[in-house]
Coordinates of N, CA and C in Angstrom, one line a residue:
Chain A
X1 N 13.1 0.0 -12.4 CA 11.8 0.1 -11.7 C 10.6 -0.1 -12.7
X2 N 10.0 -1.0 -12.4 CA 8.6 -1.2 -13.0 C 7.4 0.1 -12.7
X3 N 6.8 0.6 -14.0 CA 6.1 1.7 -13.8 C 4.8 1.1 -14.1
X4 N 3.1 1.1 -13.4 CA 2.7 0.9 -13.6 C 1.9 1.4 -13.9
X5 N 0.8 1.4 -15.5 CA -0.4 2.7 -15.7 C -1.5 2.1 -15.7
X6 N -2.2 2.8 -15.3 CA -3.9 2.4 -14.8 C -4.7 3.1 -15.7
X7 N -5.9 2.8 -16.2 CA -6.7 3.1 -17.3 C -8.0 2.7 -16.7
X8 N -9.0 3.7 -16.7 CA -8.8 5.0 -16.8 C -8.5 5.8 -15.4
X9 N -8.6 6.7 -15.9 CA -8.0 7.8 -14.5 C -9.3 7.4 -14.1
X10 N -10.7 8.0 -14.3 CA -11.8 8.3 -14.2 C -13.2 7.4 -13.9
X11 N -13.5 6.6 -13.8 CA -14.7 5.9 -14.3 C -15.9 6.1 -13.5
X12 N -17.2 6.7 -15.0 CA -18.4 7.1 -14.2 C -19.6 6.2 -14.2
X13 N -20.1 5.5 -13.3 CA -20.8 4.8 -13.2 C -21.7 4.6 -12.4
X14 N -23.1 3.4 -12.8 CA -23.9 3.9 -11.8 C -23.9 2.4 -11.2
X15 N -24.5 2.8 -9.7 CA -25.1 1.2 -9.1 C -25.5 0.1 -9.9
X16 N -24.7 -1.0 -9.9 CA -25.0 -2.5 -11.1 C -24.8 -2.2 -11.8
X17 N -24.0 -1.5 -12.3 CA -23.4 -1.8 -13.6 C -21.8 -2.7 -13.0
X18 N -21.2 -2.8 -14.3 CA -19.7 -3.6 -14.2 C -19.0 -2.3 -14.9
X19 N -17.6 -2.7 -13.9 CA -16.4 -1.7 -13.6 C -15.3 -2.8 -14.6
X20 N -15.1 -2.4 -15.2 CA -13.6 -2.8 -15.5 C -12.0 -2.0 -15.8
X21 N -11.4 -2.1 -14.9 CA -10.1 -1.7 -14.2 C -9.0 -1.9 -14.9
X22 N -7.8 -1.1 -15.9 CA -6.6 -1.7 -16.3 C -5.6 -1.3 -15.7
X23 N -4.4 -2.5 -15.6 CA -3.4 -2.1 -15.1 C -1.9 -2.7 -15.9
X24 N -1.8 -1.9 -16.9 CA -0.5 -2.0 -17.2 C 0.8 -1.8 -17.1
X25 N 1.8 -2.5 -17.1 CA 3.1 -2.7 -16.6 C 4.3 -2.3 -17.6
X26 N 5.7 -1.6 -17.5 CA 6.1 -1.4 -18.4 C 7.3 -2.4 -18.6
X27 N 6.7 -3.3 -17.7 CA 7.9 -4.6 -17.9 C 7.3 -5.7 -17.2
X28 N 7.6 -7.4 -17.8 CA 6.8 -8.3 -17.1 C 7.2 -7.9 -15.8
X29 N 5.7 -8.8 -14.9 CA 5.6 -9.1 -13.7 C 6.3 -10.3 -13.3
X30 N 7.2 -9.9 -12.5 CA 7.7 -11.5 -12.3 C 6.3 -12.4 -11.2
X31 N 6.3 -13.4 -11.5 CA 5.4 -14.6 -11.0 C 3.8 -13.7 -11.0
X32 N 3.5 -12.7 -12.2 CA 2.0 -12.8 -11.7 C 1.8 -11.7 -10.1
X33 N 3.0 -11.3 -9.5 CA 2.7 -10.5 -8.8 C 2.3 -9.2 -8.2
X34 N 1.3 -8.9 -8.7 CA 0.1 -8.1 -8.9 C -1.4 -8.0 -8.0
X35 N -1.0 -7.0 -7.2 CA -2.4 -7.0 -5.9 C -3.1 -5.4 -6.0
X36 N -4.3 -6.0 -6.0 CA -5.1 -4.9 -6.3 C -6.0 -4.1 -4.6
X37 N -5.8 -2.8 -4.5 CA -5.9 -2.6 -3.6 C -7.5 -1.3 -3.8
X38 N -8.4 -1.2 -2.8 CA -9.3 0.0 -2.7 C -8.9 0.7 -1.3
X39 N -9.1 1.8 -2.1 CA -9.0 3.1 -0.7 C -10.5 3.9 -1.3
X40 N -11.2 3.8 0.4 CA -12.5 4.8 0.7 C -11.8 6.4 0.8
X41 N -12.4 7.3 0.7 CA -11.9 8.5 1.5 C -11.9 8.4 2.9
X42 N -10.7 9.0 3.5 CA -10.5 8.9 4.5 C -9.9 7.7 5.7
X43 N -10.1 6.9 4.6 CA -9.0 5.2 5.2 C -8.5 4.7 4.2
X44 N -7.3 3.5 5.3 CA -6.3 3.2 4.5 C -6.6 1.9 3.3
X45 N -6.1 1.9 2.9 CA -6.0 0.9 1.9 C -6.6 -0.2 2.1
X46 N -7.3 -1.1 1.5 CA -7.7 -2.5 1.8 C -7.3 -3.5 0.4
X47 N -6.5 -4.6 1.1 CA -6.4 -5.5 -0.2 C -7.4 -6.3 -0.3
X48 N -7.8 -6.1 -2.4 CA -8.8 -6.5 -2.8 C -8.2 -8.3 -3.6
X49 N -7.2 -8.1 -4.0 CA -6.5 -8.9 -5.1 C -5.0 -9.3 -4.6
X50 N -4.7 -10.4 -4.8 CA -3.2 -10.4 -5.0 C -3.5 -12.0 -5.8
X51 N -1.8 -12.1 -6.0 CA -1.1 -12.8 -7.4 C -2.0 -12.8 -8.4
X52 N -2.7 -11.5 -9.0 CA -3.0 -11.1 -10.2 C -4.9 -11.9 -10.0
X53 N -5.2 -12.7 -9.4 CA -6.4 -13.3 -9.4 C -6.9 -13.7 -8.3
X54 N -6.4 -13.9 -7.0 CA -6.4 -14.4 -5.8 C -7.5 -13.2 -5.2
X55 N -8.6 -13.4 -4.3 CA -9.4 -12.6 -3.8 C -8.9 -12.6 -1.9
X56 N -8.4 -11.7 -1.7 CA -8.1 -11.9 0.2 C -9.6 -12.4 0.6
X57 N -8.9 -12.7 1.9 CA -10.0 -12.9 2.7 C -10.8 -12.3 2.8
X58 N -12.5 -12.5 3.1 CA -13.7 -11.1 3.3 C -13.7 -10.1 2.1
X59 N -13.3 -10.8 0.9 CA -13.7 -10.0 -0.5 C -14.6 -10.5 -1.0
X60 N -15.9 -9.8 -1.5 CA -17.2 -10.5 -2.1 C -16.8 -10.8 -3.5
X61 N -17.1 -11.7 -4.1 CA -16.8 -12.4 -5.0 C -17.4 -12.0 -6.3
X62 N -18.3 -10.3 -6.2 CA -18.0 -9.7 -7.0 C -16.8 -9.0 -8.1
X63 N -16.0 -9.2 -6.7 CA -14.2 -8.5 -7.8 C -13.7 -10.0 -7.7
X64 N -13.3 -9.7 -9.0 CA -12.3 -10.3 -9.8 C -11.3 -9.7 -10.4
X65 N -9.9 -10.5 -10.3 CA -8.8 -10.0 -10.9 C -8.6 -10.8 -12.2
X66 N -7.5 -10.7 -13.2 CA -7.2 -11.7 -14.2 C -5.9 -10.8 -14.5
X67 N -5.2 -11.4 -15.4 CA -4.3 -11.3 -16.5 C -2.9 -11.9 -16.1
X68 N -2.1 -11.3 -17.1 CA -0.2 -11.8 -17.0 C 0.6 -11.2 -17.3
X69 N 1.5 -11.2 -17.1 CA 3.0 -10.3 -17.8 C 2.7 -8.8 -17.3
X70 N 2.1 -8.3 -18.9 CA 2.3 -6.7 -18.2 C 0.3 -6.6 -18.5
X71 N -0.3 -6.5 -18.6 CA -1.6 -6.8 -18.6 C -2.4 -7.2 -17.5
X72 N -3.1 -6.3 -16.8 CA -4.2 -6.9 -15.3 C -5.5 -6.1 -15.9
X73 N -6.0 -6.7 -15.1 CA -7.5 -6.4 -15.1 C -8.6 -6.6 -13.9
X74 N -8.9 -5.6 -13.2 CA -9.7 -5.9 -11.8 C -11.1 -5.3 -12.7
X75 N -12.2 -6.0 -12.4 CA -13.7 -6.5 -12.4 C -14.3 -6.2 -11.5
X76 N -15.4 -6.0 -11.5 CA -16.4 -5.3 -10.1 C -17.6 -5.3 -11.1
X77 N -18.5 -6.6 -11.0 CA -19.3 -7.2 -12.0 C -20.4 -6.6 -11.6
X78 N -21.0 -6.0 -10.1 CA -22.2 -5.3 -10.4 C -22.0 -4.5 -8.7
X79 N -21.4 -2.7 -9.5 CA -21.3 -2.2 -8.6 C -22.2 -1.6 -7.1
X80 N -22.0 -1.9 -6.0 CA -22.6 -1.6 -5.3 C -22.4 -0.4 -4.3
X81 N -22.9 0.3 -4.2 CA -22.8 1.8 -3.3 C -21.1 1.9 -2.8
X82 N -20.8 0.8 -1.5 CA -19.7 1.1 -1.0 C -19.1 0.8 -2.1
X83 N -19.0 0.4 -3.2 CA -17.3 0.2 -4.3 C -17.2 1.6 -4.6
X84 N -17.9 2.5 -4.6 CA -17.4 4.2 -4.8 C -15.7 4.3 -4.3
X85 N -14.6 4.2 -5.0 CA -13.6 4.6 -4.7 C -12.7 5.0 -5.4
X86 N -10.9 4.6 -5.3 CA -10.3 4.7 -5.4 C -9.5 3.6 -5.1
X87 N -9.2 2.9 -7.0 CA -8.3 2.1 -7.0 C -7.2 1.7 -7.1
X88 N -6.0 1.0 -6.5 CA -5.0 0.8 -7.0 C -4.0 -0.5 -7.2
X89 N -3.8 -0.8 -8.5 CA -2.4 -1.8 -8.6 C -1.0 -1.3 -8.2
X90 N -0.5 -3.0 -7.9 CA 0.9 -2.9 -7.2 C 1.7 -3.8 -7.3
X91 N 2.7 -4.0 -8.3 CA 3.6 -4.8 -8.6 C 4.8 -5.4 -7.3
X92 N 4.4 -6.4 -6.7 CA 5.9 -7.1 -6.0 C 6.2 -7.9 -6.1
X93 N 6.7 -8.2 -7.7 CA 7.7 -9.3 -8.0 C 9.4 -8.7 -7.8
X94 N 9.3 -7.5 -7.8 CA 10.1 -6.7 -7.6 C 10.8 -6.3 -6.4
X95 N 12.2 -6.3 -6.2 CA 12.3 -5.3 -4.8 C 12.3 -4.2 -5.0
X96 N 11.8 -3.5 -5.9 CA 11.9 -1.9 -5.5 C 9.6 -2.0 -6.3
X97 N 9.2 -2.4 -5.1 CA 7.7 -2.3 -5.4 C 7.1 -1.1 -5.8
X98 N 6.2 -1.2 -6.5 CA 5.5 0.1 -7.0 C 3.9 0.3 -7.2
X99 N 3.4 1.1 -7.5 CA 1.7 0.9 -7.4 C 1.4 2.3 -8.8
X100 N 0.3 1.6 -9.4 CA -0.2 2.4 -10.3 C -0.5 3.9 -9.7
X101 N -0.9 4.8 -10.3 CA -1.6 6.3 -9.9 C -2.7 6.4 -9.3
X102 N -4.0 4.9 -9.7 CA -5.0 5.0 -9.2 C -6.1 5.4 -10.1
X103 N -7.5 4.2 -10.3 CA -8.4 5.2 -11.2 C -9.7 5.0 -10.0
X104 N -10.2 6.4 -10.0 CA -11.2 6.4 -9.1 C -12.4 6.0 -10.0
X105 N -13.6 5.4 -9.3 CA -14.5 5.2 -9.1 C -15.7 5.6 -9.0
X106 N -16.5 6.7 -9.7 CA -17.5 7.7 -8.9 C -18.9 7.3 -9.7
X107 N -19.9 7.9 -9.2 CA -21.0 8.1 -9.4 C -21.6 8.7 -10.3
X108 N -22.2 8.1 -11.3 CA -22.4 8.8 -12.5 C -23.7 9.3 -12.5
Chain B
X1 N -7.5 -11.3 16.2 CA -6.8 -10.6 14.7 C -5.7 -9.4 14.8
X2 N -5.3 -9.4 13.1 CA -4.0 -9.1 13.1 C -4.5 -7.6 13.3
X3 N -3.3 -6.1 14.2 CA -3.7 -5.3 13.9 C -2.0 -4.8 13.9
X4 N -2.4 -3.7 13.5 CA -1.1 -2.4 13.2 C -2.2 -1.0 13.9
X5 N -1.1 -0.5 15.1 CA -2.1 0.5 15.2 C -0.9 1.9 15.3
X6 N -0.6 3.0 15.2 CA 0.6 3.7 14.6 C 0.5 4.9 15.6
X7 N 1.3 5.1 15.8 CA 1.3 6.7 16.4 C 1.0 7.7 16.2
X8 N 0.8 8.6 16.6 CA -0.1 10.0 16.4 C 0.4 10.8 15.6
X9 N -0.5 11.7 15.0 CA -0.2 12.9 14.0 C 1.1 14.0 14.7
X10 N 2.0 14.2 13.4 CA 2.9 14.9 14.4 C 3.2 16.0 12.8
X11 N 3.4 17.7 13.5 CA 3.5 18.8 12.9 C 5.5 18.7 13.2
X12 N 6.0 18.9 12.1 CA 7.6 19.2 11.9 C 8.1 20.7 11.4
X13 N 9.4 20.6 11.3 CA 9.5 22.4 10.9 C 10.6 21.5 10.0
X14 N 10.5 22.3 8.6 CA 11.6 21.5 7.7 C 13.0 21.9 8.6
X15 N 13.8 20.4 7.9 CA 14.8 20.4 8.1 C 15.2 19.5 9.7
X16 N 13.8 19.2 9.9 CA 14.1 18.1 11.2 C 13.4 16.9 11.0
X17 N 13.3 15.9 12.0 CA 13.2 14.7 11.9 C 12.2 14.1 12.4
X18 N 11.8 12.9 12.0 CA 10.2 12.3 12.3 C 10.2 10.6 12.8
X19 N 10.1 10.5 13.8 CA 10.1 8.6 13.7 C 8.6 8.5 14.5
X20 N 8.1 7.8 13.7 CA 6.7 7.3 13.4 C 6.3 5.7 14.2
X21 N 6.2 5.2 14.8 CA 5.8 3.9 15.0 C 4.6 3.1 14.5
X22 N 4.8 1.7 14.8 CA 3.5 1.2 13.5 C 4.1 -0.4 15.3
X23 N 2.6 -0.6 16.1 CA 2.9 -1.4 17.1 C 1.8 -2.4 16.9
X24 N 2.2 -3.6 16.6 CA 1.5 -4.9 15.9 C 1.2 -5.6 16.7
X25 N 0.1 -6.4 16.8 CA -0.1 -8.1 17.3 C -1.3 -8.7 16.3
X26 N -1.4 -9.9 17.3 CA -2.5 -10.8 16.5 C -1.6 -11.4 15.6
X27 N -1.0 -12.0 15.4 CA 0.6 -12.5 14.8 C 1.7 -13.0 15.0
X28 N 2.3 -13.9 14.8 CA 3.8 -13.9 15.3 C 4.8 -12.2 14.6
X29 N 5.6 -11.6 15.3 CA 6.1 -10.5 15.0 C 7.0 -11.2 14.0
X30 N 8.0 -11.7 13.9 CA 9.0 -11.9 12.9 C 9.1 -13.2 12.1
X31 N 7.5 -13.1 11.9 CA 7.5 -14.6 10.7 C 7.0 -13.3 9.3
X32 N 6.1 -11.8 8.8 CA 6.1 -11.4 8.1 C 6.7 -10.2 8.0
X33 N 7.0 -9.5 6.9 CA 7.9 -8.8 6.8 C 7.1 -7.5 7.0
X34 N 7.4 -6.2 7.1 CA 6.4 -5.1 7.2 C 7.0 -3.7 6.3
X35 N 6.0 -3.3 5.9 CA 6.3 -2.2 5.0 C 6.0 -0.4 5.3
X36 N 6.7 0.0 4.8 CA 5.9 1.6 4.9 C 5.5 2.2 3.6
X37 N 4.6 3.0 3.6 CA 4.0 3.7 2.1 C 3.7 5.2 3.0
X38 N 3.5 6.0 1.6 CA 3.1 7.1 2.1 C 2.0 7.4 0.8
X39 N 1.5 9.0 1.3 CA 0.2 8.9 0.3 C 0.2 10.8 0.2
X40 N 0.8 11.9 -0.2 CA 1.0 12.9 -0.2 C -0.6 13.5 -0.5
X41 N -1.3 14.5 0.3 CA -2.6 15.3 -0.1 C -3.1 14.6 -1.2
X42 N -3.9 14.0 -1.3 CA -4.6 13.9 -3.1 C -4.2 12.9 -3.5
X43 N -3.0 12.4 -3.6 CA -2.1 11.6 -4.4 C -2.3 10.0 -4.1
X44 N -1.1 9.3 -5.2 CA -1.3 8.3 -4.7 C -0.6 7.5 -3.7
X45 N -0.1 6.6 -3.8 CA 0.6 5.4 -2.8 C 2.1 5.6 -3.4
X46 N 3.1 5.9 -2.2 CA 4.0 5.6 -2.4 C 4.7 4.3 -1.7
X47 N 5.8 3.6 -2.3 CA 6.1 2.5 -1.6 C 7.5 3.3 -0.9
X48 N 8.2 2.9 0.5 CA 9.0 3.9 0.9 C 10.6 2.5 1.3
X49 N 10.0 1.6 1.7 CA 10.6 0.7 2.2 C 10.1 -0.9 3.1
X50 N 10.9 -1.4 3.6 CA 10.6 -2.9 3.9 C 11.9 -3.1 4.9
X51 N 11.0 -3.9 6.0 CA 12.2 -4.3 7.0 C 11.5 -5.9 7.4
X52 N 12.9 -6.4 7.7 CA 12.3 -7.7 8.2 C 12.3 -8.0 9.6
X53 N 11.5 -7.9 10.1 CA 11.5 -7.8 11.7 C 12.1 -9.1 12.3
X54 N 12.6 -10.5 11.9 CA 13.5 -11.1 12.2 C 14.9 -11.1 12.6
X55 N 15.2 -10.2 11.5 CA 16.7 -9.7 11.5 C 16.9 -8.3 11.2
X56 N 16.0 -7.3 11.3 CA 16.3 -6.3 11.4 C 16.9 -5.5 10.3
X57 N 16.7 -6.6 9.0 CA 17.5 -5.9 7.8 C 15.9 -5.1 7.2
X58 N 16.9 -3.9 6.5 CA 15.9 -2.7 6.1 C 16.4 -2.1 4.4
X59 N 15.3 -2.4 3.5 CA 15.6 -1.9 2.1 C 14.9 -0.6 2.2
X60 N 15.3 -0.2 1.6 CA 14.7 1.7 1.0 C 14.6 1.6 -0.7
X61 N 13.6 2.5 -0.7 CA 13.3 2.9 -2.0 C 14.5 3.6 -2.3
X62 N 14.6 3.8 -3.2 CA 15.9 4.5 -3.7 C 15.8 6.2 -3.6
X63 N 14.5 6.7 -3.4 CA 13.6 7.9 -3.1 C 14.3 8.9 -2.1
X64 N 14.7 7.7 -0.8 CA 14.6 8.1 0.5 C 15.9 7.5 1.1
X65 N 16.7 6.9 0.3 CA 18.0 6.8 0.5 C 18.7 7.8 1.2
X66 N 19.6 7.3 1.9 CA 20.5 8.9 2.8 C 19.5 9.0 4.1
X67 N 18.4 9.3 4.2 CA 17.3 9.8 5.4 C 16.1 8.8 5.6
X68 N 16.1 7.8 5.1 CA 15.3 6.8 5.8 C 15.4 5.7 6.6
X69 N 15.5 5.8 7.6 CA 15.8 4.6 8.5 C 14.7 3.8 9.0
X70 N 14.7 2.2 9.1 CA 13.5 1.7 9.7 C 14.4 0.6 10.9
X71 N 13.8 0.1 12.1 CA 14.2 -0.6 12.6 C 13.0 -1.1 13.4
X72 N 13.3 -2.0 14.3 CA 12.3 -2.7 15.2 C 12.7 -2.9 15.9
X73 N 11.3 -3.5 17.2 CA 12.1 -3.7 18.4 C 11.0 -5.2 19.1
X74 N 11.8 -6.5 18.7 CA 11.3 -7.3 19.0 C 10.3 -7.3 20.1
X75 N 10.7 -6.8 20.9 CA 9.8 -7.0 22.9 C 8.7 -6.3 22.5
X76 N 8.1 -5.8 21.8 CA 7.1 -4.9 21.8 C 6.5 -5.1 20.5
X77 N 7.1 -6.0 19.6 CA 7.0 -6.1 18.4 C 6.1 -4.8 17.5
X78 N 7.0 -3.7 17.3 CA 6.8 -2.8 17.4 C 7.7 -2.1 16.0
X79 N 7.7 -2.2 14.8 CA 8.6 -1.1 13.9 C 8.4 0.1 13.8
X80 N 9.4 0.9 13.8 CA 9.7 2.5 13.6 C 10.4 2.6 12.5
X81 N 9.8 3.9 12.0 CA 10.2 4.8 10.8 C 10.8 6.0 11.1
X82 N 11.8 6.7 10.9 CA 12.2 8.0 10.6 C 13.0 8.4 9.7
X83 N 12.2 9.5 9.4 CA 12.8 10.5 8.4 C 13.2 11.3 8.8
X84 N 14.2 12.0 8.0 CA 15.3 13.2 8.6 C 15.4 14.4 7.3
X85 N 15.8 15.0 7.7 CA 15.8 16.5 6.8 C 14.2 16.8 5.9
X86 N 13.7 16.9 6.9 CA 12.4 16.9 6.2 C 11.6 18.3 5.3
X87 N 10.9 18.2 4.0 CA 11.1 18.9 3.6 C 9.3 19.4 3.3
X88 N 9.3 20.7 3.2 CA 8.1 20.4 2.8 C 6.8 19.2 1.7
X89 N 7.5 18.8 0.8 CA 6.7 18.1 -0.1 C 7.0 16.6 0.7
X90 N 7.2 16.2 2.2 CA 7.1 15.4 3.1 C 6.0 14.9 3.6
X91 N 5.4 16.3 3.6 CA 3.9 16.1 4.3 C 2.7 15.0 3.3
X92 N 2.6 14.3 4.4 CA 1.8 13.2 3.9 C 1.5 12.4 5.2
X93 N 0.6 11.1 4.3 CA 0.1 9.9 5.4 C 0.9 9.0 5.4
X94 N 1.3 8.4 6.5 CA 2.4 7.6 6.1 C 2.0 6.2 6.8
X95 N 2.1 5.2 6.0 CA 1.1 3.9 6.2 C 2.1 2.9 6.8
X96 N 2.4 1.9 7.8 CA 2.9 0.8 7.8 C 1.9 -0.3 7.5
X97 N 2.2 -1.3 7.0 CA 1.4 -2.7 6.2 C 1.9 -3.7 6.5
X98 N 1.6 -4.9 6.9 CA 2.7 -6.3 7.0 C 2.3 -6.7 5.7
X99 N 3.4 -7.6 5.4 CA 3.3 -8.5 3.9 C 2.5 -10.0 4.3
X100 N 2.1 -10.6 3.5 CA 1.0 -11.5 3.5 C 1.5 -13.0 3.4
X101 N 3.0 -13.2 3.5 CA 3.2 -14.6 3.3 C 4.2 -14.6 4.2
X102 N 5.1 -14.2 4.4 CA 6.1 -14.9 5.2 C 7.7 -14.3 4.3
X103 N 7.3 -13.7 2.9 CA 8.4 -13.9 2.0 C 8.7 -12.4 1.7
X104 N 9.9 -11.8 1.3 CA 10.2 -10.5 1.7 C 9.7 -9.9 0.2
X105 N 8.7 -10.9 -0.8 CA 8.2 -10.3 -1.9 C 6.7 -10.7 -1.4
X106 N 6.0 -9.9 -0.9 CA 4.6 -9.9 -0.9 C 3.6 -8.8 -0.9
X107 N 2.2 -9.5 -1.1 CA 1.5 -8.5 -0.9 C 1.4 -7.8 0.4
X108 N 0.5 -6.2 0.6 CA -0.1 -5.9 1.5 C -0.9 -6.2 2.1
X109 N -0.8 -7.1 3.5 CA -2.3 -7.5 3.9 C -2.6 -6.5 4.2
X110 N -2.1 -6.0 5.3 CA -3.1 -5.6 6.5 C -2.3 -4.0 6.6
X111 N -3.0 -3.1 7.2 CA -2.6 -2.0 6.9 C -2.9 -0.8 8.6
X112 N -1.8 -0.2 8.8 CA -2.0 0.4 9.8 C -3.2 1.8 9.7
X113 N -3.6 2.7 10.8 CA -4.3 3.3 10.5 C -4.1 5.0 9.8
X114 N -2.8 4.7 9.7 CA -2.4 5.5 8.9 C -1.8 7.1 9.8
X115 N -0.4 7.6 9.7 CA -0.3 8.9 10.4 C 0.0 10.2 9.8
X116 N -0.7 11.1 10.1 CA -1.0 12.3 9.3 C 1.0 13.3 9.8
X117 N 2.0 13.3 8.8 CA 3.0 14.3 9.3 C 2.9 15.5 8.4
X118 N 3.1 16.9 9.3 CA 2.7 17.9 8.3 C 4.1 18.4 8.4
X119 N 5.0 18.8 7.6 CA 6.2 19.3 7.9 C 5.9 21.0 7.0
X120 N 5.9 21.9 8.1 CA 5.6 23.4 7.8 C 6.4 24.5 8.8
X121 N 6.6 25.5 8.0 CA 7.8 26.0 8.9 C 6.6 27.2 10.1

């Protein structure tokens, strides 16, 4: 099973500034497959990222993803009120899929 | 558009059983594959399993082996989850999601609205 760790647990920040998000793997990703997800309190999940760079549909083109192998990196170049959250990576190159711990997002 | 909309909050007494529904449209039902996660108080994302609503085949985390069953039911295009021998550290939200391409390795698109089970004696 691929484990993945997220860095930092924490991050304190204020409105406009840039977020940067790690997500490390303890084994390559097969094909880059890597989707980055936010959860608000109180709702479910929304995907922000997949295949490590790909923005879904109705994502502002403030986030960005990048990297490869065991190395990701999600970007949030100038945060805005609603990005207050709770992030998470998720490896499915894999059949036994898995998702980082999560580093939240708050208000500094 | 696509939705997942899931069944209601339900209170268990350990040691019994839970089947959850996750009832979809805005899609063809058996062109993406559909997933369950769960999310314990506080915590994060668990991945639980994957079924392919084409053929009805169903992988499990290795977690939930023994007591996790998923199936579907084409007419209603409709998958169900249950769990059996339920224990207290059960209690959680428990998410269905379809995958995003067609291929039984994908991402999460789209995400049900999530169902609260509390298993307490």
């Amino acid at each position: 099973e691929i484990v993945l760790t997220q860095s930092p647990g924490t991050l304190s920040l204020s409105p406009g500034e840039r977020a940067t998000l790690s997500c490390r793997a303890s084994q390559s990703v097969s094909s880059n497959y890597l989707a980055w997800y936010q959860q608000r309190p109180g709702q479910a999940p929304r995907l922000l990222i997949y295949g490590a760079s790909s923005r879904a549909t109705g994502i502002p083109d403030r986030f960005s993803g990048s990297g490869s192998g065991t190395d990701f990196t999600l970007t949030i170049s100038r945060l805005e009120p609603e990005d207050f959250a709770v992030y998470y990576c998720q490896q499915y190159g894999s059949s036994r899929r898995t998702f980082g711990q999560g580093t939240k997002v708050e208000i500094k | 558009q696509v939705q997942l909309v899931q069944s209601g909050a339900e209170v268990k007494k350990p040691g019994a059983s839970v089947k959850i529904s996750c009832k979809t449209s805005g899609y063809s039902f058996t062109r993406d594959y559909l997933y369950w996660v769960r999310q314990a108080p506080g915590q994060g994302l668990e991945w639980m399993g994957v079924i392919n609503p084409s053929t009805g085949y169903a992988d499990y985390a290795q977690n939930f082996q023994g007591r996790l069953t998923m199936t579907r039911d084409t007419s209603t295009s409709t998958v169900h989850m249950e769990l059996s021998s339920l224990k207290s550290d059960d209690t959680a939200i428990y998410y269905c999601a379809k995958g995003g391409d067609g291929s039984g390795l994908a991402y999460f698109q789209n995400w049900g609205q999530g169902t609260l089970v509390t298993v307490s004696s």
